[in-house]
Amino acid sequence: QVQLVESGGGLVQAGGSLRLSCVASGFSFSTRVVMSWWRQAPGKERELVTSIFSTDNSGDSADSVKGRFTISRDLAKNTVYLQMSSLKIEDTAVYYCKTRLRGIAYWGQGTQVTVSS
């Protein structure tokens, strides 16, 4: 059973940093899959933030977070991280971890990130 569990969200002031974690179970990162972070702000559609292949560091990020957010993974822990720096009020959203295996998309439950002024 594939599960993704996010953690690390919270309230932070603008300009601050947070690190989100997504622990994956039910499959191994040695299987080459794309792990991605998405976010959904109130009243807006869910958007892709950044992604990475589980077996290497290749991936891509949205222009809005380039230079501020960094995705990484730990093969031994089957965990993907999202390091967020220089946070802006507009980064406020629920952040979700996602992967796709054999054509099926799996999502975590989400973790709230709130950036205050």
XYZ file of C-alpha atoms in Angstrom:
117
model
C 0.000 0.000 0.000
C 1.526 3.263 -1.138
C 1.442 6.058 1.406
C 2.895 9.544 1.469
C 3.016 11.412 4.757
C 4.006 15.069 4.842
C 5.188 17.021 7.858
C 7.002 20.231 8.705
C 4.422 22.854 7.888
C 3.612 25.724 10.185
C 3.449 29.454 10.659
C 6.466 31.517 9.665
C 7.174 35.176 9.073
C 7.916 36.492 5.614
C 11.576 36.004 4.820
C 11.792 32.925 7.004
C 12.439 29.282 6.204
C 10.757 25.928 6.616
C 11.628 22.382 5.631
C 8.893 19.990 4.633
C 9.322 16.229 4.655
C 7.459 13.530 2.791
C 7.987 9.963 3.944
C 7.016 7.398 1.343
C 6.092 3.798 2.046
C 4.864 0.910 -0.051
C 7.568 1.321 -2.665
C 11.291 1.998 -2.805
C 13.043 5.092 -4.078
C 15.344 2.744 -5.973
C 12.440 2.470 -8.381
C 12.860 5.449 -10.651
C 9.798 7.547 -9.932
C 9.093 11.230 -9.928
C 8.476 12.731 -6.517
C 6.874 16.137 -6.577
C 5.601 18.891 -4.323
C 2.391 20.708 -5.137
C 0.540 23.439 -3.339
C -2.966 24.791 -3.203
C -3.801 28.236 -1.898
C -7.350 29.152 -0.848
C -9.535 29.723 -3.875
C -6.830 28.645 -6.298
C -6.062 25.504 -8.250
C -3.414 23.103 -7.112
C -0.083 23.901 -8.765
C 3.176 22.058 -9.240
C 5.989 23.548 -7.185
C 8.924 21.276 -7.900
C 9.821 17.703 -8.758
C 12.743 15.314 -8.620
C 13.554 11.811 -9.753
C 13.895 9.456 -6.799
C 17.160 8.028 -8.149
C 19.010 11.269 -8.851
C 18.824 15.002 -8.425
C 17.374 15.894 -11.778
C 14.093 17.719 -11.723
C 12.429 21.050 -12.283
C 10.831 23.902 -10.360
C 8.216 26.543 -10.990
C 9.627 29.964 -11.831
C 7.933 31.419 -8.752
C 10.118 29.358 -6.402
C 13.406 29.053 -8.289
C 16.286 30.229 -6.171
C 14.188 29.976 -2.991
C 12.948 26.373 -2.769
C 15.113 23.270 -3.040
C 13.900 19.704 -3.370
C 16.054 16.804 -2.287
C 15.669 13.138 -1.452
C 17.156 10.582 0.904
C 17.208 7.119 -0.628
C 17.884 5.360 2.649
C 14.932 7.037 4.345
C 12.585 6.956 1.343
C 11.989 10.605 2.055
C 11.801 13.707 -0.072
C 12.315 17.166 1.351
C 11.344 20.671 0.369
C 13.593 23.338 1.807
C 11.835 26.686 1.542
C 13.709 29.926 2.106
C 12.895 33.617 1.677
C 9.245 32.744 2.124
C 6.649 35.179 0.847
C 3.054 35.711 1.882
C 1.983 34.309 -1.466
C 3.650 30.997 -0.586
C 0.842 30.396 1.905
C -0.881 27.172 0.910
C -1.396 23.535 1.720
C 1.607 21.645 0.388
C 1.188 18.135 -0.966
C 3.608 15.400 -1.864
C 2.782 13.322 -4.929
C 4.092 10.378 -6.875
C 2.843 8.206 -9.677
C 3.290 4.451 -9.876
C 2.035 2.223 -12.662
C -0.221 5.000 -13.882
C -1.802 5.701 -10.497
C -1.282 9.036 -8.754
C -0.763 9.024 -5.000
C -1.067 12.097 -2.811
C -0.236 12.818 0.779
C -2.708 14.439 3.123
C -1.005 17.824 2.886
C 0.668 20.136 5.353
C -0.313 23.766 5.895
C 2.263 26.499 5.384
C 1.245 29.978 6.462
C 3.508 32.955 5.867
C 2.692 36.097 7.826
C 3.837 39.662 7.305
